[in-house]
PDB file of C-alpha atoms and ligand atoms in Angstrom:
ATOM      1  CA  UNK A   2     139.760  76.901 104.598  1.00  0.00           C
ATOM      2  CA  UNK A   3     138.745  76.444 108.218  1.00  0.00           C
ATOM      3  CA  UNK A   4     136.576  79.051 109.859  1.00  0.00           C
ATOM      4  CA  UNK A   5     139.261  79.802 112.431  1.00  0.00           C
ATOM      5  CA  UNK A   6     141.818  80.461 109.717  1.00  0.00           C
ATOM      6  CA  UNK A   7     139.383  82.644 107.744  1.00  0.00           C
ATOM      7  CA  UNK A   8     138.607  84.655 110.882  1.00  0.00           C
ATOM      8  CA  UNK A   9     142.280  85.284 111.520  1.00  0.00           C
ATOM      9  CA  UNK A  10     142.846  86.386 107.930  1.00  0.00           C
ATOM     10  CA  UNK A  11     139.828  88.728 107.939  1.00  0.00           C
ATOM     11  CA  UNK A  12     140.904  90.205 111.254  1.00  0.00           C
ATOM     12  CA  UNK A  13     144.426  90.822 109.967  1.00  0.00           C
ATOM     13  CA  UNK A  14     143.169  92.381 106.726  1.00  0.00           C
ATOM     14  CA  UNK A  15     140.769  94.642 108.599  1.00  0.00           C
ATOM     15  CA  UNK A  16     143.364  95.767 111.132  1.00  0.00           C
ATOM     16  CA  UNK A  17     145.720  96.702 108.311  1.00  0.00           C
ATOM     17  CA  UNK A  18     143.044  98.671 106.437  1.00  0.00           C
ATOM     18  CA  UNK A  19     141.788 100.453 109.582  1.00  0.00           C
ATOM     19  CA  UNK A  20     145.349 101.412 110.403  1.00  0.00           C
ATOM     20  CA  UNK A  21     145.932 102.860 106.921  1.00  0.00           C
ATOM     21  CA  UNK A  22     142.592 104.694 107.094  1.00  0.00           C
ATOM     22  CA  UNK A  23     143.540 106.199 110.460  1.00  0.00           C
ATOM     23  CA  UNK A  24     146.915 107.356 109.171  1.00  0.00           C
ATOM     24  CA  UNK A  25     145.353 109.018 106.141  1.00  0.00           C
ATOM     25  CA  UNK A  26     142.777 110.689 108.393  1.00  0.00           C
ATOM     26  CA  UNK A  27     145.479 112.007 110.701  1.00  0.00           C
ATOM     27  CA  UNK A  28     147.510 113.219 107.751  1.00  0.00           C
ATOM     28  CA  UNK A  29     144.426 115.154 106.621  1.00  0.00           C
ATOM     29  CA  UNK A  30     143.879 116.542 110.129  1.00  0.00           C
ATOM     30  CA  UNK A  31     140.659 114.562 110.520  1.00  0.00           C
ATOM     31  CA  UNK A  32     139.336 112.196 113.173  1.00  0.00           C
ATOM     32  CA  UNK A  33     139.734 108.519 112.185  1.00  0.00           C
ATOM     33  CA  UNK A  34     136.301 107.728 113.675  1.00  0.00           C
ATOM     34  CA  UNK A  35     134.643 110.165 111.239  1.00  0.00           C
ATOM     35  CA  UNK A  36     135.525 107.936 108.293  1.00  0.00           C
ATOM     36  CA  UNK A  37     133.337 104.906 107.782  1.00  0.00           C
ATOM     37  CA  UNK A  38     134.258 101.641 106.130  1.00  0.00           C
ATOM     38  CA  UNK A  39     131.875  99.915 103.741  1.00  0.00           C
ATOM     39  CA  UNK A  40     132.914  96.281 103.096  1.00  0.00           C
ATOM     40  CA  UNK A  41     132.062  95.394  99.504  1.00  0.00           C
ATOM     41  CA  UNK A  42     130.583  91.874  99.290  1.00  0.00           C
ATOM     42  CA  UNK A  43     130.758  91.330  95.512  1.00  0.00           C
ATOM     43  CA  UNK A  44     130.609  87.608  94.803  1.00  0.00           C
ATOM     44  CA  UNK A  45     131.343  86.501  98.396  1.00  0.00           C
ATOM     45  CA  UNK A  46     129.531  83.705 100.171  1.00  0.00           C
ATOM     46  CA  UNK A  47     127.045  84.482 102.934  1.00  0.00           C
ATOM     47  CA  UNK A  48     129.074  82.508 105.461  1.00  0.00           C
ATOM     48  CA  UNK A  49     132.124  84.676 104.851  1.00  0.00           C
ATOM     49  CA  UNK A  50     130.111  87.901 105.056  1.00  0.00           C
ATOM     50  CA  UNK A  51     128.612  86.701 108.342  1.00  0.00           C
ATOM     51  CA  UNK A  52     132.062  86.077 109.803  1.00  0.00           C
ATOM     52  CA  UNK A  53     133.048  89.571 108.812  1.00  0.00           C
ATOM     53  CA  UNK A  54     129.899  91.100 110.310  1.00  0.00           C
ATOM     54  CA  UNK A  55     131.284  90.244 113.733  1.00  0.00           C
ATOM     55  CA  UNK A  56     134.190  92.619 113.149  1.00  0.00           C
ATOM     56  CA  UNK A  57     134.466  96.395 113.250  1.00  0.00           C
ATOM     57  CA  UNK A  58     133.054  97.206 109.805  1.00  0.00           C
ATOM     58  CA  UNK A  59     130.457  99.983 109.579  1.00  0.00           C
ATOM     59  CA  UNK A  60     128.344  98.603 106.759  1.00  0.00           C
ATOM     60  CA  UNK A  61     128.288  96.250 103.784  1.00  0.00           C
ATOM     61  CA  UNK A  62     128.035  97.188 100.111  1.00  0.00           C
ATOM     62  CA  UNK A  63     126.268  95.132  97.452  1.00  0.00           C
ATOM     63  CA  UNK A  64     126.348  95.809  93.753  1.00  0.00           C
ATOM     64  CA  UNK A  65     123.802  93.251  92.563  1.00  0.00           C
ATOM     65  CA  UNK A  66     120.184  92.953  93.645  1.00  0.00           C
ATOM     66  CA  UNK A  67     120.389  89.164  93.476  1.00  0.00           C
ATOM     67  CA  UNK A  68     123.337  88.944  95.856  1.00  0.00           C
ATOM     68  CA  UNK A  69     121.679  91.403  98.207  1.00  0.00           C
ATOM     69  CA  UNK A  70     118.592  89.169  98.300  1.00  0.00           C
ATOM     70  CA  UNK A  71     120.660  86.063  98.986  1.00  0.00           C
ATOM     71  CA  UNK A  72     122.735  87.671 101.750  1.00  0.00           C
ATOM     72  CA  UNK A  73     119.604  89.144 103.353  1.00  0.00           C
ATOM     73  CA  UNK A  74     117.846  85.778 103.266  1.00  0.00           C
ATOM     74  CA  UNK A  75     120.914  84.195 104.891  1.00  0.00           C
ATOM     75  CA  UNK A  76     121.066  86.993 107.517  1.00  0.00           C
ATOM     76  CA  UNK A  77     124.692  87.463 106.566  1.00  0.00           C
ATOM     77  CA  UNK A  78     124.995  91.086 107.736  1.00  0.00           C
ATOM     78  CA  UNK A  79     123.829  90.281 111.296  1.00  0.00           C
ATOM     79  CA  UNK A  80     122.820  93.712 112.634  1.00  0.00           C
ATOM     80  CA  UNK A  81     125.038  95.768 110.322  1.00  0.00           C
ATOM     81  CA  UNK A  82     123.484  98.049 107.705  1.00  0.00           C
ATOM     82  CA  UNK A  83     123.854  97.360 104.013  1.00  0.00           C
ATOM     83  CA  UNK A  84     124.218  99.816 101.126  1.00  0.00           C
ATOM     84  CA  UNK A  85     123.465  99.297  97.450  1.00  0.00           C
ATOM     85  CA  UNK A  86     126.446 100.481  95.387  1.00  0.00           C
ATOM     86  CA  UNK A  87     125.941  98.972  91.919  1.00  0.00           C
ATOM     87  CA  UNK A  88     124.076  99.855  88.773  1.00  0.00           C
ATOM     88  CA  UNK A  89     120.398  99.592  89.664  1.00  0.00           C
ATOM     89  CA  UNK A  90     117.857  98.629  87.025  1.00  0.00           C
ATOM     90  CA  UNK A  91     114.348  99.949  87.462  1.00  0.00           C
ATOM     91  CA  UNK A  92     112.906  96.424  87.325  1.00  0.00           C
ATOM     92  CA  UNK A  93     114.921  95.526  90.470  1.00  0.00           C
ATOM     93  CA  UNK A  94     113.660  98.381  92.639  1.00  0.00           C
ATOM     94  CA  UNK A  95     111.416  96.269  94.858  1.00  0.00           C
ATOM     95  CA  UNK A  96     114.358  94.084  95.795  1.00  0.00           C
ATOM     96  CA  UNK A  97     116.440  97.049  96.912  1.00  0.00           C
ATOM     97  CA  UNK A  98     114.341 100.012  98.097  1.00  0.00           C
ATOM     98  CA  UNK A  99     113.632  99.753 101.820  1.00  0.00           C
ATOM     99  CA  UNK A 100     116.004  96.791 102.193  1.00  0.00           C
ATOM    100  CA  UNK A 101     119.195  98.839 102.315  1.00  0.00           C
ATOM    101  CA  UNK A 102     119.911 101.843 104.511  1.00  0.00           C
ATOM    102  CA  UNK A 103     121.467 103.767 101.596  1.00  0.00           C
ATOM    103  CA  UNK A 104     121.377 103.537  97.791  1.00  0.00           C
ATOM    104  CA  UNK A 105     124.701 105.041  96.719  1.00  0.00           C
ATOM    105  CA  UNK A 106     124.285 104.687  92.970  1.00  0.00           C
ATOM    106  CA  UNK A 107     121.427 106.948  91.868  1.00  0.00           C
ATOM    107  CA  UNK A 108     122.510 108.215  88.459  1.00  0.00           C
ATOM    108  CA  UNK A 109     119.411 109.169  86.451  1.00  0.00           C
ATOM    109  CA  UNK A 110     116.140 111.000  86.863  1.00  0.00           C
ATOM    110  CA  UNK A 111     114.251 107.875  85.865  1.00  0.00           C
ATOM    111  CA  UNK A 112     115.939 105.806  88.584  1.00  0.00           C
ATOM    112  CA  UNK A 113     115.517 108.563  91.168  1.00  0.00           C
ATOM    113  CA  UNK A 114     111.801 108.810  90.469  1.00  0.00           C
ATOM    114  CA  UNK A 115     111.413 105.034  90.453  1.00  0.00           C
ATOM    115  CA  UNK A 116     113.021 104.817  93.900  1.00  0.00           C
ATOM    116  CA  UNK A 117     110.814 107.663  95.153  1.00  0.00           C
ATOM    117  CA  UNK A 118     107.685 105.904  93.880  1.00  0.00           C
ATOM    118  CA  UNK A 119     108.619 102.601  95.479  1.00  0.00           C
ATOM    119  CA  UNK A 120     109.529 104.347  98.754  1.00  0.00           C
ATOM    120  CA  UNK A 121     106.160 106.127  98.750  1.00  0.00           C
ATOM    121  CA  UNK A 122     104.386 102.835  98.103  1.00  0.00           C
ATOM    122  CA  UNK A 123     106.163 101.324 101.128  1.00  0.00           C
ATOM    123  CA  UNK A 124     105.543 104.448 103.209  1.00  0.00           C
ATOM    124  CA  UNK A 125     109.240 104.912 103.922  1.00  0.00           C
ATOM    125  CA  UNK A 126     111.951 107.454 103.258  1.00  0.00           C
ATOM    126  CA  UNK A 127     114.931 106.066 101.333  1.00  0.00           C
ATOM    127  CA  UNK A 128     118.386 107.574 101.858  1.00  0.00           C
ATOM    128  CA  UNK A 129     120.289 108.045  98.605  1.00  0.00           C
ATOM    129  CA  UNK A 130     123.551 109.352  97.143  1.00  0.00           C
ATOM    130  CA  UNK A 131     123.878 110.686  93.624  1.00  0.00           C
ATOM    131  CA  UNK A 132     126.594 108.885  91.681  1.00  0.00           C
ATOM    132  CA  UNK A 133     128.559 111.055  89.268  1.00  0.00           C
ATOM    133  CA  UNK A 134     130.592 109.914  86.278  1.00  0.00           C
ATOM    134  CA  UNK A 135     133.385 112.248  87.339  1.00  0.00           C
ATOM    135  CA  UNK A 136     135.797 111.160  84.594  1.00  0.00           C
ATOM    136  CA  UNK A 137     133.193 111.503  81.814  1.00  0.00           C
ATOM    137  CA  UNK A 138     133.892 107.937  80.741  1.00  0.00           C
ATOM    138  CA  UNK A 139     131.602 106.491  78.085  1.00  0.00           C
ATOM    139  CA  UNK A 140     131.916 103.021  79.631  1.00  0.00           C
ATOM    140  CA  UNK A 141     130.990 104.029  83.167  1.00  0.00           C
ATOM    141  CA  UNK A 142     127.716 104.438  84.993  1.00  0.00           C
ATOM    142  CA  UNK A 143     127.089 107.599  86.979  1.00  0.00           C
ATOM    143  CA  UNK A 144     125.344 110.805  85.961  1.00  0.00           C
ATOM    144  CA  UNK A 145     127.241 113.430  83.969  1.00  0.00           C
ATOM    145  CA  UNK A 146     128.293 116.438  86.084  1.00  0.00           C
ATOM    146  CA  UNK A 147     125.862 118.634  84.129  1.00  0.00           C
ATOM    147  CA  UNK A 148     122.983 116.524  85.456  1.00  0.00           C
ATOM    148  CA  UNK A 149     123.867 117.157  89.096  1.00  0.00           C
ATOM    149  CA  UNK A 150     121.731 120.227  89.790  1.00  0.00           C
ATOM    150  CA  UNK A 151     118.603 118.883  88.042  1.00  0.00           C
ATOM    151  CA  UNK A 152     118.988 115.629  90.021  1.00  0.00           C
ATOM    152  CA  UNK A 153     119.390 117.589  93.263  1.00  0.00           C
ATOM    153  CA  UNK A 154     116.215 119.550  92.551  1.00  0.00           C
ATOM    154  CA  UNK A 155     114.334 116.363  91.730  1.00  0.00           C
ATOM    155  CA  UNK A 156     115.547 114.638  94.920  1.00  0.00           C
ATOM    156  CA  UNK A 157     114.612 117.642  97.058  1.00  0.00           C
ATOM    157  CA  UNK A 158     111.084 117.563  95.619  1.00  0.00           C
ATOM    158  CA  UNK A 159     110.473 113.911  96.543  1.00  0.00           C
ATOM    159  CA  UNK A 160     109.173 113.312 100.083  1.00  0.00           C
ATOM    160  CA  UNK A 161     110.156 109.635  99.771  1.00  0.00           C
ATOM    161  CA  UNK A 162     113.850 110.438  99.366  1.00  0.00           C
ATOM    162  CA  UNK A 163     116.502 111.819 101.667  1.00  0.00           C
ATOM    163  CA  UNK A 164     119.593 112.954  99.798  1.00  0.00           C
ATOM    164  CA  UNK A 165     122.744 112.392 101.868  1.00  0.00           C
ATOM    165  CA  UNK A 166     125.556 113.206  99.415  1.00  0.00           C
ATOM    166  CA  UNK A 167     127.583 112.062  96.425  1.00  0.00           C
ATOM    167  CA  UNK A 168     129.471 109.006  95.224  1.00  0.00           C
ATOM    168  CA  UNK A 169     131.892 108.365  92.341  1.00  0.00           C
ATOM    169  CA  UNK A 170     134.283 105.835  90.824  1.00  0.00           C
ATOM    170  CA  UNK A 171     136.976 107.857  89.029  1.00  0.00           C
ATOM    171  CA  UNK A 172     138.950 106.513  86.051  1.00  0.00           C
ATOM    172  CA  UNK A 173     142.149 106.081  88.058  1.00  0.00           C
ATOM    173  CA  UNK A 174     142.371 103.328  90.676  1.00  0.00           C
ATOM    174  CA  UNK A 175     145.442 104.251  92.671  1.00  0.00           C
ATOM    175  CA  UNK A 176     146.537 106.809  95.250  1.00  0.00           C
ATOM    176  CA  UNK A 177     148.285 108.994  92.667  1.00  0.00           C
ATOM    177  CA  UNK A 178     147.789 112.656  91.763  1.00  0.00           C
ATOM    178  CA  UNK A 179     145.179 111.908  89.096  1.00  0.00           C
ATOM    179  CA  UNK A 180     142.958 110.153  91.630  1.00  0.00           C
ATOM    180  CA  UNK A 181     143.415 113.027  94.048  1.00  0.00           C
ATOM    181  CA  UNK A 182     142.343 115.532  91.410  1.00  0.00           C
ATOM    182  CA  UNK A 183     139.104 113.640  90.780  1.00  0.00           C
ATOM    183  CA  UNK A 184     138.415 113.212  94.491  1.00  0.00           C
ATOM    184  CA  UNK A 185     139.050 116.923  95.080  1.00  0.00           C
ATOM    185  CA  UNK A 186     136.591 117.754  92.290  1.00  0.00           C
ATOM    186  CA  UNK A 187     134.004 115.568  94.006  1.00  0.00           C
ATOM    187  CA  UNK A 188     134.582 117.364  97.293  1.00  0.00           C
ATOM    188  CA  UNK A 189     133.979 120.699  95.554  1.00  0.00           C
ATOM    189  CA  UNK A 190     130.845 119.402  93.853  1.00  0.00           C
ATOM    190  CA  UNK A 191     129.556 118.160  97.213  1.00  0.00           C
ATOM    191  CA  UNK A 192     129.978 121.694  98.647  1.00  0.00           C
ATOM    192  CA  UNK A 193     128.241 123.206  95.615  1.00  0.00           C
ATOM    193  CA  UNK A 194     125.431 120.676  95.878  1.00  0.00           C
ATOM    194  CA  UNK A 195     124.807 121.453  99.562  1.00  0.00           C
ATOM    195  CA  UNK A 196     124.733 125.145  98.745  1.00  0.00           C
ATOM    196  CA  UNK A 197     122.376 124.586  95.839  1.00  0.00           C
ATOM    197  CA  UNK A 198     119.759 122.767  97.908  1.00  0.00           C
ATOM    198  CA  UNK A 199     120.566 124.783 101.033  1.00  0.00           C
ATOM    199  CA  UNK A 200     120.897 121.636 103.139  1.00  0.00           C
ATOM    200  CA  UNK A 201     123.896 119.902 104.646  1.00  0.00           C
ATOM    201  CA  UNK A 202     125.098 116.760 102.840  1.00  0.00           C
ATOM    202  CA  UNK A 203     126.915 114.431 105.198  1.00  0.00           C
ATOM    203  CA  UNK A 204     128.195 111.533 103.080  1.00  0.00           C
ATOM    204  CA  UNK A 205     130.929 111.614 100.440  1.00  0.00           C
ATOM    205  CA  UNK A 206     131.593 108.065  99.223  1.00  0.00           C
ATOM    206  CA  UNK A 207     134.942 107.767  97.415  1.00  0.00           C
ATOM    207  CA  UNK A 208     137.890 105.401  97.350  1.00  0.00           C
ATOM    208  CA  UNK A 209     138.381 101.641  96.922  1.00  0.00           C
ATOM    209  CA  UNK A 210     141.136  99.132  97.784  1.00  0.00           C
ATOM    210  CA  UNK A 211     143.931 100.949  95.986  1.00  0.00           C
ATOM    211  CA  UNK A 212     142.728 104.532  96.280  1.00  0.00           C
ATOM    212  CA  UNK A 213     141.101 105.013  99.679  1.00  0.00           C
ATOM    213  CA  UNK A 214     143.992 106.962 101.173  1.00  0.00           C
ATOM    214  CA  UNK A 215     143.836 109.561  98.393  1.00  0.00           C
ATOM    215  CA  UNK A 216     140.066 109.728  98.874  1.00  0.00           C
ATOM    216  CA  UNK A 217     140.388 110.346 102.620  1.00  0.00           C
ATOM    217  CA  UNK A 218     143.038 113.009 102.029  1.00  0.00           C
ATOM    218  CA  UNK A 219     140.566 114.820  99.751  1.00  0.00           C
ATOM    219  CA  UNK A 220     137.606 114.647 102.107  1.00  0.00           C
ATOM    220  CA  UNK A 221     135.816 111.313 101.655  1.00  0.00           C
ATOM    221  CA  UNK A 222     134.047 110.077 104.807  1.00  0.00           C
ATOM    222  CA  UNK A 223     132.902 106.722 103.444  1.00  0.00           C
ATOM    223  CA  UNK A 224     135.267 104.337 101.647  1.00  0.00           C
ATOM    224  CA  UNK A 225     134.149 101.177  99.818  1.00  0.00           C
ATOM    225  CA  UNK A 226     136.644  98.349 100.063  1.00  0.00           C
ATOM    226  CA  UNK A 227     136.330  94.814  98.721  1.00  0.00           C
ATOM    227  CA  UNK A 228     139.410  92.956  97.554  1.00  0.00           C
ATOM    228  CA  UNK A 229     141.893  93.944 100.210  1.00  0.00           C
ATOM    229  CA  UNK A 230     139.465  93.145 103.045  1.00  0.00           C
ATOM    230  CA  UNK A 231     138.623  89.643 101.813  1.00  0.00           C
ATOM    231  CA  UNK A 232     142.050  88.798 100.363  1.00  0.00           C
ATOM    232  CA  UNK A 233     143.210  85.316 101.290  1.00  0.00           C
ATOM    233  CA  UNK A 234     140.037  84.476 103.224  1.00  0.00           C
ATOM    234  CA  UNK A 235     137.875  81.806 101.605  1.00  0.00           C
ATOM    235  CA  UNK A 236     135.715  79.293 103.408  1.00  0.00           C
TER     236      UNK A 236
HETATM  237  C1  PLP B 311     133.856  96.456  93.634  1.00  0.00           C
HETATM  238  C2  PLP B 311     133.516  97.803  94.060  1.00  0.00           C
HETATM  239  C3  PLP B 311     134.253  98.448  95.084  1.00  0.00           C
HETATM  240  C4  PLP B 311     135.426  97.805  95.789  1.00  0.00           C
HETATM  241  O1  PLP B 311     136.513  97.651  94.951  1.00  0.00           O
HETATM  242  P1  PLP B 311     137.834  96.894  95.458  1.00  0.00           P
HETATM  243  O2  PLP B 311     138.856  97.251  94.463  1.00  0.00           O
HETATM  244  O3  PLP B 311     137.492  95.449  95.503  1.00  0.00           O
HETATM  245  O4  PLP B 311     138.141  97.424  96.825  1.00  0.00           O
HETATM  246  C5  PLP B 311     133.859  99.717  95.454  1.00  0.00           C
HETATM  247  N1  PLP B 311     132.825 100.339  94.875  1.00  0.00           N
HETATM  248  C6  PLP B 311     132.090  99.760  93.908  1.00  0.00           C
HETATM  249  C7  PLP B 311     130.952 100.519  93.315  1.00  0.00           C
HETATM  250  C8  PLP B 311     132.412  98.480  93.472  1.00  0.00           C
HETATM  251  O5  PLP B 311     131.689  97.912  92.491  1.00  0.00           O
END
């Protein structure tokens, strides 16, 4: 596909998604500009990411350390921030900590402490979200709900970490009532978490290609979208 054609397709996809995000925000009585869009890069080529970085996306999301490294080396994000959103193994910490503006997928004490140690070694403060396994699915990553308060306490005790909020991938992937129930639970847990640590939490990361409207209606302010942004745009 020619670059010109890919650009047109990406622009069209983005306009459609932004429009749907704005409608959902308005329906929820919220400001469209308060909801940020994270473009999920999963398996995409650097050249395509770089084309997209010229558009109105707020940040990029990577779920593998290897792809993050490749896209960083290729300067694919231009000046846009990048988030880590995938399962993070402790042997990959050096490739991720300090290289992304936010790690969204912190789901165990061991990982949290590993990130804190690496951040301290680099002399930086790493922003993180705690990822919850909100549907209690055996197959999914994310911390069990019962682990939330201990993880909050651990994060608050680490000078190398700044906790910004919560993230989840619920079992349902559409805009239906089941999704909304899970997203609403996450909103409640975010309120409880902020109360528990007596600090404001400003990021609630929920919603993907087929569920972001439900997420926005229930209070998400960061949506992670892959497929429907890149649909039809190869290079
Ligand atoms: C792939 C992925 C997304 C995006 O999903 P799409 O259905 O492609 O929009 C969002 N969040 C995470 C953690 C992902 O791995």
